[in-house]
mmCIF file of C-alpha atoms and ligand atoms in Angstrom:
data_model
loop_
_atom_site.group_PDB
_atom_site.id
_atom_site.type_symbol
_atom_site.label_atom_id
_atom_site.label_comp_id
_atom_site.label_asym_id
_atom_site.label_seq_id
_atom_site.Cartn_x
_atom_site.Cartn_y
_atom_site.Cartn_z
ATOM 1 C CA MET B 28 119.560 184.535 83.133
ATOM 2 C CA GLU B 29 116.481 186.307 81.794
ATOM 3 C CA ALA B 30 115.619 189.354 83.900
ATOM 4 C CA ASP B 31 112.222 188.038 84.983
ATOM 5 C CA ARG B 32 113.288 184.472 85.779
ATOM 6 C CA VAL B 33 114.732 183.016 88.982
ATOM 7 C CA TYR B 34 117.165 180.201 89.644
ATOM 8 C CA ASN B 35 114.730 177.347 90.225
ATOM 9 C CA PHE B 36 115.902 174.778 92.790
ATOM 10 C CA ASN B 37 112.564 172.943 92.965
ATOM 11 C CA PRO B 38 112.761 169.130 93.231
ATOM 12 C CA GLY B 39 110.061 168.407 90.646
ATOM 13 C CA PRO B 40 108.572 169.599 88.501
ATOM 14 C CA GLY B 41 112.014 171.047 88.183
ATOM 15 C CA THR B 42 113.951 173.517 86.092
ATOM 16 C CA LEU B 43 114.133 172.965 82.320
ATOM 17 C CA PRO B 44 116.720 174.284 79.854
ATOM 18 C CA LEU B 45 115.781 177.825 78.836
ATOM 19 C CA ASP B 46 116.702 177.052 75.200
ATOM 20 C CA VAL B 47 114.171 174.211 75.195
ATOM 21 C CA LEU B 48 111.413 176.394 76.639
ATOM 22 C CA LYS B 49 112.099 179.076 74.034
ATOM 23 C CA GLU B 50 112.086 176.569 71.200
ATOM 24 C CA ALA B 51 108.744 175.188 72.336
ATOM 25 C CA GLN B 52 107.413 178.729 72.646
ATOM 26 C CA ALA B 53 108.556 179.651 69.131
ATOM 27 C CA GLU B 54 106.766 176.701 67.508
ATOM 28 C CA PHE B 55 103.786 176.617 69.862
ATOM 29 C CA LEU B 56 101.168 178.015 67.498
ATOM 30 C CA ASN B 57 102.360 176.368 64.301
ATOM 31 C CA PHE B 58 104.159 173.094 64.799
ATOM 32 C CA ASN B 59 106.262 171.966 61.872
ATOM 33 C CA HIS B 60 104.166 173.811 59.243
ATOM 34 C CA SER B 61 100.979 172.055 60.374
ATOM 35 C CA GLY B 62 99.208 175.320 61.195
ATOM 36 C CA MET B 63 98.366 173.734 64.550
ATOM 37 C CA SER B 64 99.943 173.461 67.957
ATOM 38 C CA ILE B 65 101.561 170.174 68.982
ATOM 39 C CA LEU B 66 98.732 170.112 71.536
ATOM 40 C CA GLU B 67 96.132 169.972 68.785
ATOM 41 C CA ILE B 68 97.416 167.423 66.284
ATOM 42 C CA SER B 69 96.595 163.729 66.167
ATOM 43 C CA HIS B 70 98.885 161.280 67.884
ATOM 44 C CA ARG B 71 98.565 159.235 64.675
ATOM 45 C CA SER B 72 99.739 162.100 62.419
ATOM 46 C CA PRO B 73 103.075 161.912 60.608
ATOM 47 C CA GLN B 74 104.184 165.091 62.434
ATOM 48 C CA TYR B 75 103.691 163.460 65.816
ATOM 49 C CA GLU B 76 105.062 160.100 64.687
ATOM 50 C CA ALA B 77 108.371 161.810 63.848
ATOM 51 C CA VAL B 78 108.522 163.403 67.320
ATOM 52 C CA HIS B 79 107.799 160.046 69.019
ATOM 53 C CA GLN B 80 110.438 158.097 67.088
ATOM 54 C CA GLN B 81 113.125 160.781 67.345
ATOM 55 C CA ALA B 82 112.679 161.034 71.124
ATOM 56 C CA LYS B 83 113.048 157.253 71.505
ATOM 57 C CA LYS B 84 116.093 157.212 69.242
ATOM 58 C CA ASP B 85 117.877 160.041 71.063
ATOM 59 C CA ILE B 86 117.221 158.522 74.488
ATOM 60 C CA LYS B 87 118.601 155.133 73.430
ATOM 61 C CA GLU B 88 121.592 156.787 71.820
ATOM 62 C CA LEU B 89 122.371 158.782 74.986
ATOM 63 C CA MET B 90 122.118 155.573 77.012
ATOM 64 C CA GLU B 91 124.247 153.660 74.475
ATOM 65 C CA LEU B 92 121.745 150.818 74.371
ATOM 66 C CA GLY B 93 121.173 148.445 71.465
ATOM 67 C CA ASP B 94 118.277 146.597 69.889
ATOM 68 C CA ASP B 95 117.673 144.393 72.900
ATOM 69 C CA TYR B 96 116.196 147.387 74.786
ATOM 70 C CA GLU B 97 112.988 149.306 74.129
ATOM 71 C CA VAL B 98 111.836 152.763 75.211
ATOM 72 C CA LEU B 99 108.237 153.107 76.424
ATOM 73 C CA PHE B 100 106.210 156.154 77.400
ATOM 74 C CA CYS B 101 103.815 155.327 80.244
ATOM 75 C CA GLN B 102 101.484 157.369 82.440
ATOM 76 C CA GLY B 103 100.428 157.420 86.081
ATOM 77 C CA GLY B 104 103.774 158.764 87.251
ATOM 78 C CA ALA B 105 106.664 156.806 88.705
ATOM 79 C CA SER B 106 104.188 155.936 91.464
ATOM 80 C CA GLN B 107 102.188 153.749 89.092
ATOM 81 C CA GLN B 108 105.378 151.941 88.103
ATOM 82 C CA PHE B 109 105.754 151.004 91.768
ATOM 83 C CA ALA B 110 102.613 148.867 91.345
ATOM 84 C CA MET B 111 103.012 147.764 87.719
ATOM 85 C CA ILE B 112 106.449 146.279 88.301
ATOM 86 C CA PRO B 113 105.451 143.692 90.922
ATOM 87 C CA MET B 114 102.155 143.023 89.073
ATOM 88 C CA ASN B 115 103.983 142.176 85.875
ATOM 89 C CA PHE B 116 107.153 140.552 87.124
ATOM 90 C CA ALA B 117 106.804 139.066 90.618
ATOM 91 C CA SER B 118 104.689 136.079 91.629
ATOM 92 C CA GLY B 119 104.560 133.303 94.199
ATOM 93 C CA PRO B 120 108.008 132.569 95.584
ATOM 94 C CA HIS B 121 109.647 134.870 93.033
ATOM 95 C CA LYS B 122 109.420 138.052 95.013
ATOM 96 C CA GLY B 123 110.664 141.502 94.181
ATOM 97 C CA ALA B 124 113.649 142.307 96.425
ATOM 98 C CA TYR B 125 113.871 145.973 97.433
ATOM 99 C CA VAL B 126 116.637 148.128 98.776
ATOM 100 C CA LEU B 127 115.094 150.744 101.043
ATOM 101 C CA SER B 128 117.198 153.879 100.647
ATOM 102 C CA GLY B 129 114.558 156.606 100.990
ATOM 103 C CA SER B 130 110.886 157.547 100.742
ATOM 104 C CA PHE B 131 110.286 156.550 97.137
ATOM 105 C CA ALA B 132 112.184 153.265 97.515
ATOM 106 C CA GLU B 133 109.918 152.551 100.477
ATOM 107 C CA LYS B 134 106.788 153.408 98.506
ATOM 108 C CA ALA B 135 107.893 151.063 95.723
ATOM 109 C CA TYR B 136 108.392 148.258 98.247
ATOM 110 C CA LYS B 137 105.000 148.894 99.860
ATOM 111 C CA GLU B 138 103.223 148.243 96.555
ATOM 112 C CA ALA B 139 104.946 144.875 96.209
ATOM 113 C CA GLU B 140 104.244 144.089 99.844
ATOM 114 C CA HIS B 141 100.593 144.959 99.303
ATOM 115 C CA LEU B 142 100.480 142.330 96.558
ATOM 116 C CA GLY B 143 102.267 139.817 98.804
ATOM 117 C CA VAL B 144 105.346 139.697 96.576
ATOM 118 C CA GLY B 145 107.824 142.064 98.233
ATOM 119 C CA THR B 146 110.910 141.376 100.319
ATOM 120 C CA ILE B 147 113.593 143.694 101.701
ATOM 121 C CA ALA B 148 117.174 143.178 100.482
ATOM 122 C CA ALA B 149 118.692 146.001 102.567
ATOM 123 C CA SER B 150 117.609 149.172 104.348
ATOM 124 C CA SER B 151 119.220 152.325 105.663
ATOM 125 C CA LYS B 152 115.995 153.520 107.294
ATOM 126 C CA GLU B 153 117.342 153.175 110.834
ATOM 127 C CA GLY B 154 120.104 155.620 109.990
ATOM 128 C CA SER B 155 117.530 158.181 108.730
ATOM 129 C CA TYR B 156 118.446 157.269 105.158
ATOM 130 C CA LYS B 157 121.749 159.115 105.394
ATOM 131 C CA HIS B 158 123.555 156.514 103.329
ATOM 132 C CA ILE B 159 123.074 154.214 100.370
ATOM 133 C CA PRO B 160 123.273 150.528 101.368
ATOM 134 C CA GLN B 161 126.511 149.142 99.959
ATOM 135 C CA GLN B 162 127.060 145.878 98.094
ATOM 136 C CA GLU B 163 128.048 143.933 101.241
ATOM 137 C CA GLU B 164 124.765 144.927 102.928
ATOM 138 C CA LEU B 165 122.594 143.421 100.177
ATOM 139 C CA GLN B 166 120.798 140.143 100.798
ATOM 140 C CA ILE B 167 119.151 139.095 97.569
ATOM 141 C CA PRO B 168 117.160 135.835 97.655
ATOM 142 C CA SER B 169 118.448 133.533 94.915
ATOM 143 C CA ASP B 170 114.909 133.073 93.556
ATOM 144 C CA ALA B 171 114.017 136.790 93.549
ATOM 145 C CA ALA B 172 112.191 138.078 90.463
ATOM 146 C CA TYR B 173 114.309 141.227 90.504
ATOM 147 C CA LEU B 174 116.319 143.577 92.690
ATOM 148 C CA HIS B 175 114.784 147.063 92.829
ATOM 149 C CA ILE B 176 116.868 150.116 93.712
ATOM 150 C CA CYS B 177 116.170 153.838 93.704
ATOM 151 C CA CYS B 178 119.308 155.406 92.189
ATOM 152 C CA ASN B 179 118.843 158.896 93.559
ATOM 153 C CA ASN B 180 116.836 159.639 96.672
ATOM 154 C CA THR B 181 115.287 162.987 95.856
ATOM 155 C CA ILE B 182 114.058 163.704 99.380
ATOM 156 C CA TYR B 183 117.096 162.622 101.428
ATOM 157 C CA GLY B 184 119.721 163.746 98.907
ATOM 158 C CA THR B 185 121.621 160.482 98.502
ATOM 159 C CA GLU B 186 122.693 158.753 95.308
ATOM 160 C CA TYR B 187 124.182 155.391 94.289
ATOM 161 C CA HIS B 188 127.804 155.639 93.257
ATOM 162 C CA TYR B 189 127.992 151.957 92.306
ATOM 163 C CA VAL B 190 125.898 149.493 90.344
ATOM 164 C CA PRO B 191 124.867 146.507 92.495
ATOM 165 C CA GLU B 192 126.098 143.057 91.527
ATOM 166 C CA THR B 193 123.060 140.730 91.560
ATOM 167 C CA ASN B 194 124.347 137.298 90.484
ATOM 168 C CA GLY B 195 122.022 137.124 87.530
ATOM 169 C CA ILE B 196 118.903 138.504 89.228
ATOM 170 C CA PRO B 197 117.416 141.207 86.948
ATOM 171 C CA LEU B 198 118.269 144.717 88.140
ATOM 172 C CA PHE B 199 115.399 147.233 88.201
ATOM 173 C CA ALA B 200 115.913 150.919 88.948
ATOM 174 C CA ASP B 201 113.885 154.007 89.668
ATOM 175 C CA MET B 202 116.029 156.723 88.083
ATOM 176 C CA SER B 203 113.381 159.458 88.294
ATOM 177 C CA SER B 204 115.674 162.101 89.695
ATOM 178 C CA ASP B 205 119.027 161.320 88.087
ATOM 179 C CA MET B 206 118.125 159.867 84.692
ATOM 180 C CA LEU B 207 120.514 161.123 81.981
ATOM 181 C CA SER B 208 122.521 163.184 84.475
ATOM 182 C CA ARG B 209 125.723 161.156 83.999
ATOM 183 C CA PRO B 210 127.073 158.182 82.058
ATOM 184 C CA VAL B 211 125.977 154.907 83.644
ATOM 185 C CA ASP B 212 126.593 151.399 82.385
ATOM 186 C CA PHE B 213 122.907 151.098 81.555
ATOM 187 C CA LYS B 214 123.460 147.601 80.104
ATOM 188 C CA LYS B 215 123.843 146.324 83.648
ATOM 189 C CA PHE B 216 120.190 147.215 84.236
ATOM 190 C CA ASP B 217 117.272 145.164 82.940
ATOM 191 C CA PHE B 218 114.529 147.685 83.664
ATOM 192 C CA ILE B 219 114.830 151.446 84.226
ATOM 193 C CA TYR B 220 112.053 153.972 84.753
ATOM 194 C CA ALA B 221 111.863 157.675 85.450
ATOM 195 C CA GLY B 222 109.058 160.149 86.044
ATOM 196 C CA VAL B 223 110.412 162.827 83.713
ATOM 197 C CA GLN B 224 109.363 165.875 85.734
ATOM 198 C CA LYS B 225 112.568 165.899 87.779
ATOM 199 C CA ASN B 226 115.331 166.078 85.219
ATOM 200 C CA LEU B 227 113.855 165.566 81.753
ATOM 201 C CA GLY B 228 110.595 167.353 81.072
ATOM 202 C CA PRO B 229 107.166 168.369 82.336
ATOM 203 C CA ALA B 230 105.013 166.139 84.558
ATOM 204 C CA GLY B 231 102.835 163.647 82.723
ATOM 205 C CA VAL B 232 104.985 160.904 81.272
ATOM 206 C CA VAL B 233 107.174 158.150 82.675
ATOM 207 C CA LEU B 234 110.085 156.947 80.641
ATOM 208 C CA VAL B 235 110.603 153.178 80.771
ATOM 209 C CA VAL B 236 113.707 151.676 79.199
ATOM 210 C CA ALA B 237 113.839 147.914 79.515
ATOM 211 C CA LYS B 238 115.004 144.679 77.962
ATOM 212 C CA LYS B 239 112.585 143.533 75.271
ATOM 213 C CA SER B 240 112.679 140.021 76.713
ATOM 214 C CA LEU B 241 110.973 141.371 79.855
ATOM 215 C CA LEU B 242 108.454 143.552 78.035
ATOM 216 C CA GLU B 243 107.329 140.727 75.773
ATOM 217 C CA ARG B 244 106.094 138.750 78.748
ATOM 218 C CA ASN B 245 102.364 138.613 78.509
ATOM 219 C CA ALA B 246 100.787 139.191 81.900
ATOM 220 C CA ASP B 247 97.373 138.536 80.397
ATOM 221 C CA LYS B 248 95.482 138.392 83.681
ATOM 222 C CA LEU B 249 96.182 142.092 84.176
ATOM 223 C CA PRO B 250 94.073 144.949 82.803
ATOM 224 C CA THR B 251 95.301 146.077 79.389
ATOM 225 C CA MET B 252 96.769 149.390 80.531
ATOM 226 C CA LEU B 253 98.685 147.760 83.373
ATOM 227 C CA ARG B 254 100.559 145.335 81.133
ATOM 228 C CA TYR B 255 103.944 146.379 79.782
ATOM 229 C CA ALA B 256 103.274 144.096 76.810
ATOM 230 C CA THR B 257 100.492 146.478 75.708
ATOM 231 C CA PHE B 258 102.877 149.426 75.591
ATOM 232 C CA TYR B 259 105.582 147.339 73.948
ATOM 233 C CA LYS B 260 103.440 145.808 71.199
ATOM 234 C CA LYS B 261 101.747 149.108 70.318
ATOM 235 C CA ASP B 262 104.879 151.291 70.587
ATOM 236 C CA SER B 263 103.300 153.240 73.489
ATOM 237 C CA LEU B 264 100.439 154.221 71.167
ATOM 238 C CA TYR B 265 97.741 151.800 72.332
ATOM 239 C CA ASN B 266 95.856 154.802 73.656
ATOM 240 C CA THR B 267 96.540 158.530 73.344
ATOM 241 C CA PRO B 268 99.972 159.219 74.800
ATOM 242 C CA PRO B 269 100.800 162.511 76.543
ATOM 243 C CA VAL B 270 102.027 164.033 73.307
ATOM 244 C CA PHE B 271 103.200 167.358 74.682
ATOM 245 C CA CYS B 272 105.276 165.715 77.430
ATOM 246 C CA ILE B 273 106.922 163.344 74.974
ATOM 247 C CA TYR B 274 107.641 166.252 72.634
ATOM 248 C CA MET B 275 109.323 168.128 75.504
ATOM 249 C CA VAL B 276 111.321 165.075 76.619
ATOM 250 C CA GLY B 277 112.474 164.719 73.010
ATOM 251 C CA LYS B 278 113.629 168.337 73.015
ATOM 252 C CA VAL B 279 115.492 167.875 76.305
ATOM 253 C CA ALA B 280 117.195 164.720 74.980
ATOM 254 C CA ALA B 281 118.262 166.614 71.845
ATOM 255 C CA TRP B 282 119.530 169.462 74.041
ATOM 256 C CA ILE B 283 121.617 167.024 76.127
ATOM 257 C CA LYS B 284 123.112 165.592 72.937
ATOM 258 C CA ALA B 285 123.923 169.060 71.614
ATOM 259 C CA GLN B 286 125.630 170.018 74.895
ATOM 260 C CA GLY B 287 127.986 167.043 74.631
ATOM 261 C CA GLY B 288 125.947 164.128 75.982
ATOM 262 C CA LEU B 289 126.053 162.466 79.364
ATOM 263 C CA THR B 290 129.789 162.972 79.852
ATOM 264 C CA GLU B 291 129.298 166.718 79.627
ATOM 265 C CA MET B 292 126.205 166.565 81.888
ATOM 266 C CA ALA B 293 128.279 164.699 84.509
ATOM 267 C CA ARG B 294 131.134 167.200 84.220
ATOM 268 C CA ARG B 295 128.761 170.114 84.826
ATOM 269 C CA ASN B 296 126.786 168.355 87.559
ATOM 270 C CA GLU B 297 129.923 167.359 89.477
ATOM 271 C CA LYS B 298 131.275 170.885 89.266
ATOM 272 C CA LYS B 299 128.022 172.340 90.635
ATOM 273 C CA ALA B 300 127.719 169.743 93.415
ATOM 274 C CA LYS B 301 131.352 170.286 94.389
ATOM 275 C CA ILE B 302 131.034 174.001 95.122
ATOM 276 C CA LEU B 303 127.779 173.461 96.976
ATOM 277 C CA TYR B 304 129.080 170.682 99.245
ATOM 278 C CA GLU B 305 132.293 172.648 99.808
ATOM 279 C CA ALA B 306 130.214 175.565 101.050
ATOM 280 C CA ILE B 307 128.479 173.228 103.498
ATOM 281 C CA ASP B 308 131.732 171.603 104.654
ATOM 282 C CA ARG B 309 133.638 174.841 105.277
ATOM 283 C CA SER B 310 130.824 176.460 107.298
ATOM 284 C CA ASN B 311 132.061 175.224 110.706
ATOM 285 C CA GLY B 312 128.816 173.349 111.283
ATOM 286 C CA PHE B 313 126.507 176.277 110.432
ATOM 287 C CA TYR B 314 125.259 174.220 107.483
ATOM 288 C CA ARG B 315 124.942 170.508 108.245
ATOM 289 C CA GLY B 316 124.562 168.106 105.311
ATOM 290 C CA HIS B 317 122.030 165.302 105.766
ATOM 291 C CA ALA B 318 123.726 162.710 103.540
ATOM 292 C CA GLU B 319 126.942 160.945 104.529
ATOM 293 C CA PRO B 320 129.716 162.256 102.265
ATOM 294 C CA GLY B 321 130.150 158.919 100.427
ATOM 295 C CA SER B 322 126.435 158.816 99.503
ATOM 296 C CA ARG B 323 125.913 162.461 98.533
ATOM 297 C CA SER B 324 123.685 163.171 95.567
ATOM 298 C CA PHE B 325 124.838 165.265 92.607
ATOM 299 C CA MET B 326 121.196 166.188 91.977
ATOM 300 C CA ASN B 327 119.663 167.111 95.354
ATOM 301 C CA ALA B 328 121.805 168.576 98.145
ATOM 302 C CA THR B 329 120.074 168.502 101.554
ATOM 303 C CA PHE B 330 121.264 170.526 104.550
ATOM 304 C CA ARG B 331 120.082 171.993 107.830
ATOM 305 C CA LEU B 332 120.786 175.283 109.587
ATOM 306 C CA PRO B 333 121.264 175.836 113.347
ATOM 307 C CA SER B 334 117.538 176.467 114.004
ATOM 308 C CA GLU B 335 114.160 176.287 112.305
ATOM 309 C CA ASP B 336 113.831 180.054 112.624
ATOM 310 C CA LEU B 337 117.040 180.545 110.672
ATOM 311 C CA GLU B 338 115.817 178.031 108.108
ATOM 312 C CA LYS B 339 112.647 180.050 107.545
ATOM 313 C CA LYS B 340 114.667 183.244 107.274
ATOM 314 C CA PHE B 341 117.045 181.551 104.802
ATOM 315 C CA VAL B 342 114.175 180.547 102.492
ATOM 316 C CA THR B 343 112.633 184.032 102.569
ATOM 317 C CA GLU B 344 115.895 185.895 101.993
ATOM 318 C CA ALA B 345 117.019 183.461 99.286
ATOM 319 C CA LEU B 346 113.931 184.376 97.301
ATOM 320 C CA THR B 347 114.862 188.062 97.381
ATOM 321 C CA HIS B 348 118.164 186.981 95.747
ATOM 322 C CA GLY B 349 116.325 185.199 92.920
ATOM 323 C CA LEU B 350 116.860 181.736 94.445
ATOM 324 C CA SER B 351 113.574 179.812 94.489
ATOM 325 C CA GLY B 352 112.391 176.370 95.630
ATOM 326 C CA ILE B 353 115.102 175.794 98.220
ATOM 327 C CA LYS B 354 112.920 174.587 101.104
ATOM 328 C CA GLY B 355 113.486 170.927 101.968
ATOM 329 C CA HIS B 356 110.928 168.143 102.214
ATOM 330 C CA ARG B 357 109.072 168.057 105.542
ATOM 331 C CA SER B 358 110.409 164.571 106.369
ATOM 332 C CA VAL B 359 114.034 165.799 106.411
ATOM 333 C CA GLY B 360 113.487 169.473 107.184
ATOM 334 C CA GLY B 361 115.950 172.220 106.347
ATOM 335 C CA MET B 362 116.991 172.972 102.786
ATOM 336 C CA ARG B 363 117.187 171.051 99.576
ATOM 337 C CA ALA B 364 118.853 172.473 96.504
ATOM 338 C CA SER B 365 117.906 170.480 93.416
ATOM 339 C CA ILE B 366 120.579 171.105 90.842
ATOM 340 C CA TYR B 367 119.416 169.095 87.853
ATOM 341 C CA ASN B 368 120.963 169.150 84.361
ATOM 342 C CA ALA B 369 119.261 172.421 83.462
ATOM 343 C CA MET B 370 120.497 174.332 86.530
ATOM 344 C CA PRO B 371 123.348 176.515 85.254
ATOM 345 C CA TYR B 372 126.635 176.755 87.157
ATOM 346 C CA GLU B 373 125.867 180.446 87.724
ATOM 347 C CA GLY B 374 122.743 179.479 89.670
ATOM 348 C CA VAL B 375 124.682 177.295 92.100
ATOM 349 C CA ALA B 376 127.437 179.925 92.367
ATOM 350 C CA ALA B 377 124.758 182.500 93.270
ATOM 351 C CA LEU B 378 123.386 180.130 95.941
ATOM 352 C CA VAL B 379 126.867 179.577 97.382
ATOM 353 C CA ASP B 380 127.494 183.345 97.530
ATOM 354 C CA PHE B 381 124.182 183.784 99.312
ATOM 355 C CA MET B 382 125.014 180.972 101.763
ATOM 356 C CA GLU B 383 128.313 182.659 102.683
ATOM 357 C CA LYS B 384 126.642 186.019 103.167
ATOM 358 C CA PHE B 385 123.822 184.522 105.241
ATOM 359 C CA ARG B 386 126.241 182.636 107.457
ATOM 360 C CA LYS B 387 128.337 185.749 108.150
ATOM 361 C CA GLU B 388 125.225 187.700 109.069
ATOM 362 C CA ASN B 389 123.620 185.011 111.238
ATOM 363 C CA ALA B 390 126.325 182.781 112.746
HETATM 364 C C1 PLP G 405 109.321 162.152 92.375
HETATM 365 C C2 PLP G 405 109.773 160.759 92.443
HETATM 366 C C3 PLP G 405 108.878 159.683 92.321
HETATM 367 C C4 PLP G 405 107.389 159.892 92.176
HETATM 368 O O1 PLP G 405 107.101 160.325 90.915
HETATM 369 P P1 PLP G 405 105.586 160.623 90.445
HETATM 370 O O2 PLP G 405 105.787 160.782 88.969
HETATM 371 O O3 PLP G 405 105.149 161.838 91.148
HETATM 372 O O4 PLP G 405 104.768 159.429 90.776
HETATM 373 C C5 PLP G 405 109.390 158.408 92.359
HETATM 374 N N1 PLP G 405 110.698 158.182 92.524
HETATM 375 C C6 PLP G 405 111.591 159.188 92.654
HETATM 376 C C7 PLP G 405 113.033 158.880 92.840
HETATM 377 C C8 PLP G 405 111.154 160.501 92.614
HETATM 378 O O5 PLP G 405 112.037 161.501 92.757
#
C-alpha cells in the first residue's frame, strides 16, 4: 500500500485498483497523444471511439457473451434503471415479478408498483433480509414480463449463490455490487445492469448488458432518453455519454482481464471473504454476522458488536489503523466491510488482525 493511502472498505463509491488510478493519472493531461485530457476531447473523436468500443469488447469477453447481447452505457444510476425497466418491459397483465431481498430490491419493486405493473415473487423482509429467497420460495406468475432479482444486497450483506430457474420468463438482475466479481453463467440472464461505482469504476455510468431482442423493442410512447432502443440504436452515443466514467470502466475491465479474469477475481474474493467470516465465527459471539451463513456475500460483510458504544469505538480505532469506511448502513447498524475486487488480501488481513486485537481488549 502507498504510505498515504488507507484500506478503503466503503460500499460505493468504492475502492479502485491502484494500478488503474495511476494509469489514469499518468495520461490525464495528454490522452493518447491528443494533447488533451480525456475530459476535454469530443465523444465523437476517434480517440474516444476506441475507448468506447474496447470497453464494450472487454466486458463482453469477461462475461463470455456472444453477438445476441449488447453492452449499453446509461446514466441516472442504477436507481433510474429501477424505473426504466418496468416502463420499457412491463404492461397490463404482464407485470414485473420482484424478489425482495434487500433495500435496493425493494426500491426496484416500488418503481414498478408505482406504475401499476409490479408484483412480488418472494420476500425475505420479515426475516430482516438475513437470507436470499431460495428457488422453492419463488412464485412467478406464468404471464410475468420478467423476474427481477438483486444479486448482491449491498446493505444487508447477502448474495445469491444460485441462478433462479424461471420457466422461460426473462431473468433481469441488478448486479450493481457484484458485477464481474466471479464467473456467472451470464447467458441465463436476459437483462443485467450495474451502477459501476461499487465494483467497476467511478459514479456516473450504469452498465447494461442485455439481449438485443429486448433492446430492439421500441417503447415509442416513452421519452427518448428513457427508451433502451435509443441507447441500442445509437450505441449509447445518442447524447454525450459520461466519457470519463466509461474510460475508467474500460481500464478496470482491462485490469480484471490482466489479473486472470473472473476466475481469478472469484479466487481472490473467496479467500478474502473466508478469513473475514472466520474471524466473525470464531469470536464467541463478540462479532455477530447479519447474514445467514448460506446467504453470505463475498462483497459486503455485515456484522454487529455487543453494543453501539463499542461499535463507535471500533470505527474510530479502525481508522487509526488505516482501515476506512467500515461503518454499516443505518438500516442494519454495526459494521460493513466492502471487499470488492480492488480490495487487496492484505487489506482484509489487516482488518482481521485489528478485529482480533479489538476483541481481546474489549470483550
Ligand atoms: C448502490 C446500489 C444501487 C443504487 O445505485 P445508484 O447508482 O446510486 O442509483 C442499486 N442497487 C444496488 C445493488 C446497489 O448496491
